[in-house]
CSV table of C-alpha atoms in Angstrom, one decimal:
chain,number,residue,atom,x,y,z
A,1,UNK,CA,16.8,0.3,-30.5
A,2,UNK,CA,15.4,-2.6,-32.0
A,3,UNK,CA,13.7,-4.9,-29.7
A,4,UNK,CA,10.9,-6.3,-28.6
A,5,UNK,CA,10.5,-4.2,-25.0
A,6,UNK,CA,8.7,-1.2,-23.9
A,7,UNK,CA,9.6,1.3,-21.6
A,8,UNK,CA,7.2,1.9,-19.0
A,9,UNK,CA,4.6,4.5,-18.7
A,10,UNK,CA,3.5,6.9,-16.3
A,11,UNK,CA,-0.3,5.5,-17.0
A,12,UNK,CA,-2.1,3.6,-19.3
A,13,UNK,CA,-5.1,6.2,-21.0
A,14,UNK,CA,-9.1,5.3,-20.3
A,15,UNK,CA,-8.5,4.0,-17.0
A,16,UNK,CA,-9.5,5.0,-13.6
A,17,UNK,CA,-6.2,5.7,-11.9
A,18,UNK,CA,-4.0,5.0,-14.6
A,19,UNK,CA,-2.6,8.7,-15.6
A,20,UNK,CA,-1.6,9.9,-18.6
A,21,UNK,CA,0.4,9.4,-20.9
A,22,UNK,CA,3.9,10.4,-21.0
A,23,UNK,CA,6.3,11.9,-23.2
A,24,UNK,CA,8.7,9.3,-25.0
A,25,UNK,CA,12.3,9.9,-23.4
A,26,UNK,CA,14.7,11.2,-24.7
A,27,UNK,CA,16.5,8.1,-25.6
A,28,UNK,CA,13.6,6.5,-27.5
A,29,UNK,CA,12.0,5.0,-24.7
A,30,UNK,CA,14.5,2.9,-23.8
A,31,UNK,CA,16.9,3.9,-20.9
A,32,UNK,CA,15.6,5.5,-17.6
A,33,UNK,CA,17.7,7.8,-15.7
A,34,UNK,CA,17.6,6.0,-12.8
A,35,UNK,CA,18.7,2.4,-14.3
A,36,UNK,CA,19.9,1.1,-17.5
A,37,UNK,CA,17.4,-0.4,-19.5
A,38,UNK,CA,14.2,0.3,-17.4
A,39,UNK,CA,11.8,-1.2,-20.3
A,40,UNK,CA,9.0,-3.1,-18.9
A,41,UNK,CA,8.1,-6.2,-20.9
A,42,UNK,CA,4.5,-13.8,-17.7
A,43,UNK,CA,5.6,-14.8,-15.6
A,44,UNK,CA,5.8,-18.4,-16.5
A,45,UNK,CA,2.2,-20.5,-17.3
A,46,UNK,CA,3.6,-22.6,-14.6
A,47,UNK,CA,1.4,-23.3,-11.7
A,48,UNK,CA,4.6,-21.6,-9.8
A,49,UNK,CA,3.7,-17.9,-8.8
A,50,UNK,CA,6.8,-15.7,-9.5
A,51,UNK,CA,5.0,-12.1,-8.5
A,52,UNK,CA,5.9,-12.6,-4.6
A,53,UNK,CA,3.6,-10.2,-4.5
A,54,UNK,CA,1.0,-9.6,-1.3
A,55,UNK,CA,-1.8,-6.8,-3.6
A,56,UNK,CA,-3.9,-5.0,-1.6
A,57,UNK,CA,-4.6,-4.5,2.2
A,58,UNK,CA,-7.2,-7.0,3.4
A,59,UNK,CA,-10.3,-4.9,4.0
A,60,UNK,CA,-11.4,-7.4,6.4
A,61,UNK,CA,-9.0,-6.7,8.9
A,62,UNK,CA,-10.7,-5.6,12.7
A,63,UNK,CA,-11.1,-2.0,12.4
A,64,UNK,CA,-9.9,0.3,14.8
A,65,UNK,CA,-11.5,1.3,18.2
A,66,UNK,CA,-15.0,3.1,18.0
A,67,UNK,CA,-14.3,7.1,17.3
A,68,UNK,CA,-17.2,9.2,17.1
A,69,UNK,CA,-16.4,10.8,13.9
A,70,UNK,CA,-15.8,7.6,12.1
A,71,UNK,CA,-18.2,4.9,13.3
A,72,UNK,CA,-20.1,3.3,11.1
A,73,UNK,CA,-23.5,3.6,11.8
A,74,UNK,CA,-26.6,1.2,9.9
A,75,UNK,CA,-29.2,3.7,11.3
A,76,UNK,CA,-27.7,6.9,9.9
A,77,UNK,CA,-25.9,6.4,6.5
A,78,UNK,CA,-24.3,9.8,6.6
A,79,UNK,CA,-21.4,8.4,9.4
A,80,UNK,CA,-18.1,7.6,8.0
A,81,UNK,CA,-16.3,4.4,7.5
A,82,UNK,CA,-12.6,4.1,8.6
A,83,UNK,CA,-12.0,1.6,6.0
A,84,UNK,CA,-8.5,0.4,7.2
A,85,UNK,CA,-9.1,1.4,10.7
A,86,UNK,CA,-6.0,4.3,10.0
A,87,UNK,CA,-8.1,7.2,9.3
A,88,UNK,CA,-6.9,7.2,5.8
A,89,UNK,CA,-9.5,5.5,3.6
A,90,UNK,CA,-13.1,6.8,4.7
A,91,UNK,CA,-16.5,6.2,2.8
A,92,UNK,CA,-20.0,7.5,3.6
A,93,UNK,CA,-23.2,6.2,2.2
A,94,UNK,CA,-25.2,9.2,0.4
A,95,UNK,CA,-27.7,7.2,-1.2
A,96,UNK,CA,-28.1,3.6,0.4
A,97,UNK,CA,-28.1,0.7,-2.1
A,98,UNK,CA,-30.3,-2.4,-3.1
A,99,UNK,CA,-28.5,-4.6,0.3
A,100,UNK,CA,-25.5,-6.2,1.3
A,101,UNK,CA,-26.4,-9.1,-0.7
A,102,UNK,CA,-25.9,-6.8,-4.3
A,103,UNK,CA,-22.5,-6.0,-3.3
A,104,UNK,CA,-19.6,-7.7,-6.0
A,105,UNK,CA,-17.0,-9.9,-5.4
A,106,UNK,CA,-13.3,-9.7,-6.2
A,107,UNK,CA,-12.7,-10.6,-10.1
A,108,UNK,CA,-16.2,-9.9,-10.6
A,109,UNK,CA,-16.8,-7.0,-13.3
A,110,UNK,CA,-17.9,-3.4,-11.8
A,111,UNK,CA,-19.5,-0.5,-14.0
A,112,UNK,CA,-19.5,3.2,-11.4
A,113,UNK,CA,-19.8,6.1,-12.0
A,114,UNK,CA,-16.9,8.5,-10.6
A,115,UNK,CA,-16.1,11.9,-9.9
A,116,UNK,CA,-12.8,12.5,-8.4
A,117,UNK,CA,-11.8,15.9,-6.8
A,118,UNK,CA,-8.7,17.5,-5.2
A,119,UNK,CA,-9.6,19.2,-1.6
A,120,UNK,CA,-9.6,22.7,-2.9
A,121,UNK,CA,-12.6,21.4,-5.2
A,122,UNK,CA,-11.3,21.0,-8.4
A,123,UNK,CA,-12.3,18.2,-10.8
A,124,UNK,CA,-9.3,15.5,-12.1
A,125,UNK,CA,-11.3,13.4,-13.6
A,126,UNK,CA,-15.2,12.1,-14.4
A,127,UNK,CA,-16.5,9.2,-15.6
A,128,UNK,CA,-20.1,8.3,-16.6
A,129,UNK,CA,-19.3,4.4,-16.9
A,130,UNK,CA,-15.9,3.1,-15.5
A,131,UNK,CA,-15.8,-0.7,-15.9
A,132,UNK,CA,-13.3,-2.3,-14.5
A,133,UNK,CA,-12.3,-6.1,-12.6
A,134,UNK,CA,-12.4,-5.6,-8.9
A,135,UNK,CA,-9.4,-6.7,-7.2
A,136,UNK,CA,-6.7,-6.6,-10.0
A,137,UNK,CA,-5.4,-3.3,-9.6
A,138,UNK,CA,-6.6,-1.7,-12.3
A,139,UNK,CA,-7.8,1.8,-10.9
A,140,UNK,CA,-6.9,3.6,-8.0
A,141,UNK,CA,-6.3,1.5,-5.1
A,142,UNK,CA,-9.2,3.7,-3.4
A,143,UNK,CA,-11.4,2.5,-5.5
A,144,UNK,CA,-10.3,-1.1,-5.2
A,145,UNK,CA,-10.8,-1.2,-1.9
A,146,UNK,CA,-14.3,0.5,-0.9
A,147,UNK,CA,-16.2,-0.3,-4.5
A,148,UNK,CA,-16.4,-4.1,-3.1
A,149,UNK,CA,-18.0,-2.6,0.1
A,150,UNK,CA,-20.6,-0.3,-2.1
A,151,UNK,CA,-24.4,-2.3,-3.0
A,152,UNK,CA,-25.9,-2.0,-6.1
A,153,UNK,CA,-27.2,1.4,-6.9
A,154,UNK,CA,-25.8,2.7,-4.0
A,155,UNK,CA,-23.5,6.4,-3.6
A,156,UNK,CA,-21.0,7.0,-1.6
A,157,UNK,CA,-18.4,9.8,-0.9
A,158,UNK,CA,-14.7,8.2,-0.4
A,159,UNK,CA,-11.8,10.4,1.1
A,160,UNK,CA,-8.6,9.0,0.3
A,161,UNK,CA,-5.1,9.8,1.0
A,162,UNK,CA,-2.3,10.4,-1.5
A,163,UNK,CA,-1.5,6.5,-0.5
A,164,UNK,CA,-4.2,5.2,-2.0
A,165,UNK,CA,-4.2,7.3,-5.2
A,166,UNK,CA,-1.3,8.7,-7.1
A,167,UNK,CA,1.3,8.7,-4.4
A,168,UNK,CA,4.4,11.1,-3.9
A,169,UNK,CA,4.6,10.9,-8.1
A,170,UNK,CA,0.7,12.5,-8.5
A,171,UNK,CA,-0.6,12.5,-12.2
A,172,UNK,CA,0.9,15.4,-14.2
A,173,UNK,CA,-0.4,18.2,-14.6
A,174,UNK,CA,-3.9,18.1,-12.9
A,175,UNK,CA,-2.9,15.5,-9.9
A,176,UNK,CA,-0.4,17.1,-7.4
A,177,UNK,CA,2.1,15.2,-5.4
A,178,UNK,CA,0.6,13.8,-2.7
A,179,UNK,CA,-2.8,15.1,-3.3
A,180,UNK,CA,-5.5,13.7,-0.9
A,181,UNK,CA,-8.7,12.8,-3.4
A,182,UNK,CA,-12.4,12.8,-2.9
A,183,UNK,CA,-14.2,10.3,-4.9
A,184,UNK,CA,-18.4,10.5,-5.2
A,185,UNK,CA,-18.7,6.8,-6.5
A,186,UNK,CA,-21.9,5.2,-8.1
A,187,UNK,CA,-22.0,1.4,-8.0
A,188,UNK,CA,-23.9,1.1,-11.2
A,189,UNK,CA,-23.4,-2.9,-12.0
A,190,UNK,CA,-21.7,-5.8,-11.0
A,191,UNK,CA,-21.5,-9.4,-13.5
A,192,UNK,CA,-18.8,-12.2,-13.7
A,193,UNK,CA,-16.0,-11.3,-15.8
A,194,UNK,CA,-15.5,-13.1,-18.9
A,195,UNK,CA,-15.2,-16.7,-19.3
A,196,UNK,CA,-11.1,-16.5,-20.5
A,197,UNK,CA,-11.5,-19.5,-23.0
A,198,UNK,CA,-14.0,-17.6,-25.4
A,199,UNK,CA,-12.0,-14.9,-25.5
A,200,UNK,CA,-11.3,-14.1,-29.6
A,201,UNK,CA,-7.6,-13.2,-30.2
A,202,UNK,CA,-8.1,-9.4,-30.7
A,203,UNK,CA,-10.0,-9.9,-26.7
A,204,UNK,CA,-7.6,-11.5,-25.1
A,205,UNK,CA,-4.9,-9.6,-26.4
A,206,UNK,CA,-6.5,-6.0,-25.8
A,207,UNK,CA,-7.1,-7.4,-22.2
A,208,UNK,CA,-3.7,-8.3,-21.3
A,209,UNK,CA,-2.6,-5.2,-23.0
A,210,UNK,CA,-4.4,-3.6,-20.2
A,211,UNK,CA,-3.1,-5.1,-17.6
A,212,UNK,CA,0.4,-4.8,-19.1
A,213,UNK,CA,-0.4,-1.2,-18.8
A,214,UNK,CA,-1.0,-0.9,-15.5
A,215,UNK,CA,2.0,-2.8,-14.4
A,216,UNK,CA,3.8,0.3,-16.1
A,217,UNK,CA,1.8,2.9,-14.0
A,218,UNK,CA,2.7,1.0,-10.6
A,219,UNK,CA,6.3,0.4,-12.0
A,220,UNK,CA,7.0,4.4,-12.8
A,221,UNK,CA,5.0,4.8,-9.3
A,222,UNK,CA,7.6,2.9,-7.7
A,223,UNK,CA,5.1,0.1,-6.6
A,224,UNK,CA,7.4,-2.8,-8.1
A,225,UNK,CA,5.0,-5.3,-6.0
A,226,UNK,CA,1.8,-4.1,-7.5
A,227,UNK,CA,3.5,-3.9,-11.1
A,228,UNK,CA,4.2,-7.6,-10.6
A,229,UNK,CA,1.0,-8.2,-9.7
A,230,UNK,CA,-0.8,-6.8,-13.2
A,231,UNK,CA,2.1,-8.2,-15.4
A,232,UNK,CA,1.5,-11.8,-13.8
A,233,UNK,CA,-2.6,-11.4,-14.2
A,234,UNK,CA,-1.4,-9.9,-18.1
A,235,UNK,CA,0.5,-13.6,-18.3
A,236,UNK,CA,-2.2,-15.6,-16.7
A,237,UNK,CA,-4.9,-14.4,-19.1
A,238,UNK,CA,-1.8,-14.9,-22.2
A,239,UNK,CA,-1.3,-18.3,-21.0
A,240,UNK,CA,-5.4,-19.4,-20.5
A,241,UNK,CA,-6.0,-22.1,-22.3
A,242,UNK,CA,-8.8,-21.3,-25.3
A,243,UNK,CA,-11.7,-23.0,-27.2
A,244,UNK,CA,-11.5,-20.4,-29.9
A,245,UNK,CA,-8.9,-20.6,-33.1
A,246,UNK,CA,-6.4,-17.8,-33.3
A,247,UNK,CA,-4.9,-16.7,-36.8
A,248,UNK,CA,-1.5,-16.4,-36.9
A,249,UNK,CA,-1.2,-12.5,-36.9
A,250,UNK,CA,-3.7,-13.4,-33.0
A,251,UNK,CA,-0.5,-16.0,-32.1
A,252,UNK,CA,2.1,-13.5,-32.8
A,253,UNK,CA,0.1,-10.1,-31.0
A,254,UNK,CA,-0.5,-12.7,-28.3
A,255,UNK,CA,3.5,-13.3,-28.3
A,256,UNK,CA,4.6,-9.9,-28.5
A,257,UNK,CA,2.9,-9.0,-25.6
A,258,UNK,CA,4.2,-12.0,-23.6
A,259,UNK,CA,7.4,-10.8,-24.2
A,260,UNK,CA,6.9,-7.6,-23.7
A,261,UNK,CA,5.0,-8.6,-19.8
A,262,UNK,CA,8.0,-10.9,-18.9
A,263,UNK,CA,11.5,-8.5,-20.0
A,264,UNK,CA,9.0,-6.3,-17.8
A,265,UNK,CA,8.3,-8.8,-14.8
A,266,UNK,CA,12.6,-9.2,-14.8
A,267,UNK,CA,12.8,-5.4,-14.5
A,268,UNK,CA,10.2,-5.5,-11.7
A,269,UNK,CA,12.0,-8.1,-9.9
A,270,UNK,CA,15.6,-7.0,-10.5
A,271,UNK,CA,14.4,-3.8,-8.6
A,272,UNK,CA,12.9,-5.9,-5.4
A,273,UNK,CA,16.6,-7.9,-5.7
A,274,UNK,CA,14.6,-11.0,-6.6
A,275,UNK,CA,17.7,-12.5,-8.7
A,276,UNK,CA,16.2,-16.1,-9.1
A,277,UNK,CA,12.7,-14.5,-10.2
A,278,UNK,CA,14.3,-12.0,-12.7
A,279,UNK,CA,16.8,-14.6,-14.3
A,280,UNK,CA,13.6,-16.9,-14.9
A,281,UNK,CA,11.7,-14.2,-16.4
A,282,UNK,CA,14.8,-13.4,-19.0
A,283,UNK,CA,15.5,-17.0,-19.5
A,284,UNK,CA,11.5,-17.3,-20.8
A,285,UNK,CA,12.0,-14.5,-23.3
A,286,UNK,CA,15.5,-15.6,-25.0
A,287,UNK,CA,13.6,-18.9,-25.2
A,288,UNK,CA,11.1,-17.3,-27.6
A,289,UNK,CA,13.5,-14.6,-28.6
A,290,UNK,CA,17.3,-16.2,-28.4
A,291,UNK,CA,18.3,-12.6,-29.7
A,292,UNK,CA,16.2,-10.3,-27.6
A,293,UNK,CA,18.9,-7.5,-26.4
A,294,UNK,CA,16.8,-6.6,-23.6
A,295,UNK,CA,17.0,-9.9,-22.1
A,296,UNK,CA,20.2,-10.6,-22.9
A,297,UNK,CA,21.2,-6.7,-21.0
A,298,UNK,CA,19.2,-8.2,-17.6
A,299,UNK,CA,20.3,-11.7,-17.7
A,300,UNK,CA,24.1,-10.1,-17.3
A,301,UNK,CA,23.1,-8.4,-15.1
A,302,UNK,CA,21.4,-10.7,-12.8
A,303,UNK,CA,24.4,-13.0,-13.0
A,304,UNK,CA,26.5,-10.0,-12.4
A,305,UNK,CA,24.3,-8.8,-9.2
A,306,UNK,CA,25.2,-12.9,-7.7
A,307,UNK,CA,28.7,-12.3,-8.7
A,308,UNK,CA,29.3,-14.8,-11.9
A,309,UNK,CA,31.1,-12.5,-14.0
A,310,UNK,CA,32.5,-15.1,-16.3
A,311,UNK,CA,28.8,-16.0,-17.5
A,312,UNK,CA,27.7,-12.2,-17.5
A,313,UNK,CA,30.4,-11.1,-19.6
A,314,UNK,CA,29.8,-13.5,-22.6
A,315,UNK,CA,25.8,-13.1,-21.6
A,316,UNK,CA,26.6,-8.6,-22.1
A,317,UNK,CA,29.0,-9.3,-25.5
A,318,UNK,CA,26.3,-10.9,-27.5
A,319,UNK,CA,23.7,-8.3,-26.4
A,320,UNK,CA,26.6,-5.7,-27.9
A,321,UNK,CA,27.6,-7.9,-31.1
A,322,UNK,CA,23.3,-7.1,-31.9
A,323,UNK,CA,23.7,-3.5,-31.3
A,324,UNK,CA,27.1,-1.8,-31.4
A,325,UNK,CA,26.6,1.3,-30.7
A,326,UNK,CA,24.5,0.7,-27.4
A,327,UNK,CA,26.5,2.9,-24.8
A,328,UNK,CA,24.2,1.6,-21.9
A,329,UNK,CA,25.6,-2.4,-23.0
A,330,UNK,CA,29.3,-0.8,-23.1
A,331,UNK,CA,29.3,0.9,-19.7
A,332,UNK,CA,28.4,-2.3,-17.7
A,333,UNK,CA,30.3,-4.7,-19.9
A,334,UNK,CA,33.5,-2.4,-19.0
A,335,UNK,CA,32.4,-2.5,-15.3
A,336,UNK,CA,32.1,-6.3,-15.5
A,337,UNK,CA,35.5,-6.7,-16.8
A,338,UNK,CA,36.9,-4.9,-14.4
A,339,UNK,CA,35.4,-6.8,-11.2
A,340,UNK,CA,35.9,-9.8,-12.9
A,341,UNK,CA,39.6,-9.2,-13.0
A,342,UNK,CA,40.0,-7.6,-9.7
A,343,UNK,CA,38.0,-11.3,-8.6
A,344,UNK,CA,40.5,-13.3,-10.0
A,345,UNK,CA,43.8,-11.1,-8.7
A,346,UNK,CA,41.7,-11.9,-5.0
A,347,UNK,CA,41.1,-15.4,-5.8
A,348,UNK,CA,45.1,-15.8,-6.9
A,349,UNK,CA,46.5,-14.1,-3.7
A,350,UNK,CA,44.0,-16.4,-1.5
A,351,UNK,CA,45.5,-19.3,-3.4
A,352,UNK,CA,49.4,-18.0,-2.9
A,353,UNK,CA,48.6,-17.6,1.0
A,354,UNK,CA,46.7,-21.0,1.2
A,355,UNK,CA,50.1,-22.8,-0.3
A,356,UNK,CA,52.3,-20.6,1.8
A,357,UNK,CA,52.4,-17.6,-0.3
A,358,UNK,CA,55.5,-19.3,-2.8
A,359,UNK,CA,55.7,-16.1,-4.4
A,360,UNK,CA,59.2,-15.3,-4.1
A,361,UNK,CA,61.4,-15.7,-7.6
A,362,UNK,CA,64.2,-17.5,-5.6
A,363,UNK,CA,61.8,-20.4,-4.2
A,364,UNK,CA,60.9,-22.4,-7.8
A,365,UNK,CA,64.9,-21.9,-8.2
A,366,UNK,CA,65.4,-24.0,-4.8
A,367,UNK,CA,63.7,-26.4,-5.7
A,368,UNK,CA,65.0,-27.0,-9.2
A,369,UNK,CA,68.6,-27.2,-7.3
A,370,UNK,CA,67.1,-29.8,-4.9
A,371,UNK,CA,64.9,-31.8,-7.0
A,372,UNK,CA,67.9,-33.6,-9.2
A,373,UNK,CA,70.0,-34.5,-6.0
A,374,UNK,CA,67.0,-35.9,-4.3
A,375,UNK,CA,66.5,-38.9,-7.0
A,376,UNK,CA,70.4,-40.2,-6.7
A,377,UNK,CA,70.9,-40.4,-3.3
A,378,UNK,CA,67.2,-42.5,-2.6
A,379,UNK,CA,68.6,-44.7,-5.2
A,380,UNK,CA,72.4,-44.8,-3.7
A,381,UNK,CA,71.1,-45.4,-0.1
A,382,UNK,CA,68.6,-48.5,-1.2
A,383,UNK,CA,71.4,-49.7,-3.4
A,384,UNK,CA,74.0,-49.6,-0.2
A,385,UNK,CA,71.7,-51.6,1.8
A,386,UNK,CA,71.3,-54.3,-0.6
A,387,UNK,CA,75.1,-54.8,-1.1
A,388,UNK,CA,75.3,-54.9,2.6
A,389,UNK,CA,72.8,-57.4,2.8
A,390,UNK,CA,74.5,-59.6,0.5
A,391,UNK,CA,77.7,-59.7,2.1
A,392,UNK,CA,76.0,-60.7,5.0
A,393,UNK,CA,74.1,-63.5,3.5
A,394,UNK,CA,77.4,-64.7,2.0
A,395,UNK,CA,79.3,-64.6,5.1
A,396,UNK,CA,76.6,-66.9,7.2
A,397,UNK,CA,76.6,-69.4,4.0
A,398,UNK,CA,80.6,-69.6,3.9
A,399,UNK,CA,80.1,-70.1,8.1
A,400,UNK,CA,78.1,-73.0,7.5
A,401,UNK,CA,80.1,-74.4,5.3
């Protein structure tokens, strides 16, 4: 189909976390099977926030009550750290670090090394330099959470539950479902990331790119929250203002992925029922791209899912005048049709009850039969009483005389 959009993916490749990547579908990566036009595509540059989103659990909540098998320990770095206090995050110190003061900060950049295992031993993955932003999501949410507790130079062994790493999906094929990990984690560096306003166009478009990406992992995980997360950082870094000159090829990439980011924030939100949200998002693209199908499929949609057929239906024909043949586009306009007529044979019944349900064929008639006989005798009745008045005023004047 011809459109701006892109389906997302399982994972985004050269990313900690991310997966791999996918096999198009079988309908050009367009449709999913479980919803029509599941293509993930800024949120606004408003200072208005349209993620909703709450990202990742607060590592600095109380942890749980002292257990001897999980108490941390500054004497003996081998104890284990219940990192959310539920037994399913745990890190140990191998190698202590340089102090608590080398440890980074959230949207600071972090350079480990990692070496992720499943719990019969095997080795998924192994990476001599993994950089990525603390805090955005961008690797496994295990990682997000204990690398900002790691100092520099320091090793640790993480054990992670399937929450915390590829879920009830896994990572086909070396990631089971539901596979607990263990991660032996280097914190190798920690710097500031990039200043966003000296970004070149080629930068800032390969970053957002990124981030785009990783909203498509979280949205095939089912993580709808966290995929609005990474396609609202993707928009924020888009919409940053800049001290560096684009070329107009920069401005258009740039655009593209915008587009792409927000026809996949409205899918994102459509899923989490946030209507208001998702009808935004659509309106942003159509105002770049008036003709953008996608768009035009999820704004119908929206409307449709707060029950204004007659602006969905016109909203659903213009998305099939661009592509005919669309069978996804046919299938709801039908659907619409047919609510929006069994809405108005409710709305015309309510009316015929609230008037005293005149919908026998002999009441109009009745009144037809009454209406010209009504006029005449008003008229005869006033013209009676002014004769009578008359002869009475005559009579008193003729008395008088």
């Amino acid at each position: 189909m011809a459109s701006s959009g892109e389906e997302p993916r399982s994972g985004s490749p050269g990313r900690a976390g991310t997966g791999t990547e996918p096999s198009p579908t079988a309908d050009g990566a367009q449709l999913d099977t479980a919803e029509d036009f599941e293509v993930l595509e800024e949120e606004e540059e408003e200072e208005e926030d349209l993620s909703e989103l709450p990202p990742l659990e607060d590592v600095g909540r109380p942890p749980a009550p002292p257990r001897e098998d999980a108490q941390p320990s500054e004497q003996d770095p081998q104890e284990w750290l219940d990192v959310l206090g539920s037994g399913l995050l745990k890190k140990k110190t191998l190698v202590p670090g340089q102090g608590v003061d080398t440890r980074p900060r959230k949207g600071q950049d972090v350079t480990i090394r990692l070496k992720a295992t499943l719990e019969d031993g095997s080795v998924v993955e192994e990476n001599p330099a993994l950089t990525f932003t603390l805090g955005d999501c961008d690797v496994l949410q295990a990682l997000d959470l204990c690398v900002q507790l790691l100092e520099i130079g320091e090793t640790a062994l993480i054990v992670s539950d399937a929450k915390y790493c590829y879920g009830a999906q896994g990572r086909s094929p070396d990631v089971p479902p539901n596979a607990a990990l263990t991660l032996e984690v280097e914190l190798l560096a920690a710097r500031d990331a990039p200043d966003l306003e000296l970004l070149s166009g080629k930068e800032k478009t390969e970053l957002a790119n990124r981030k785009r990406e990783r909203g498509n992992f979280f949205y095939q995980q089912g993580d709808y929250v966290l995929a609005i997360n990474s396609y609202d950082i993707a928009l924020k870094v888009i919409g940053s203002s800049s001290k560096v000159d684009f070329s107009p090829d920069e401005e258009a990439e740039l655009l593209d992925v915008k587009v792409k980011c927000l026809n996949n924030l409205a899918a994102s939100q459509l899923k989490l029922d946030h209507y208001e949200a998702a009808l935004k998002s659509c309106n942003l693209v159509l105002e770049h791209q008036p003709g953008n199908i996608k768009a035009l499929f999820r704004k119908g949609k929206v409307l449709a899912q707060q029950g204004e057929y007659r602006e969905a239906i016109p909203i659903l024909k213009a998305a099939l005048k661009l592509e005919p043949s669309n069978k996804t586009i046919h299938a709801e306009l039908s659907k619409l049709v047919k609510k929006h007529a069994d809405q108005k044979n409710v709305e015309t019944e309510m009316y015929r009850k609230m008037l005293g349900n005149p919908s026998g064929a002999g009441t109009p008639g009745k009144c037809k039969d009454k209406l010209p006989w009504s006029i005449p005798w008003k008229w005869l009745f006033g013209a009676t009483a002014i004769a009578l008045g008359g002869v009475a005023l005559s009579v008193v004047i003729a008395a008088r005389n």
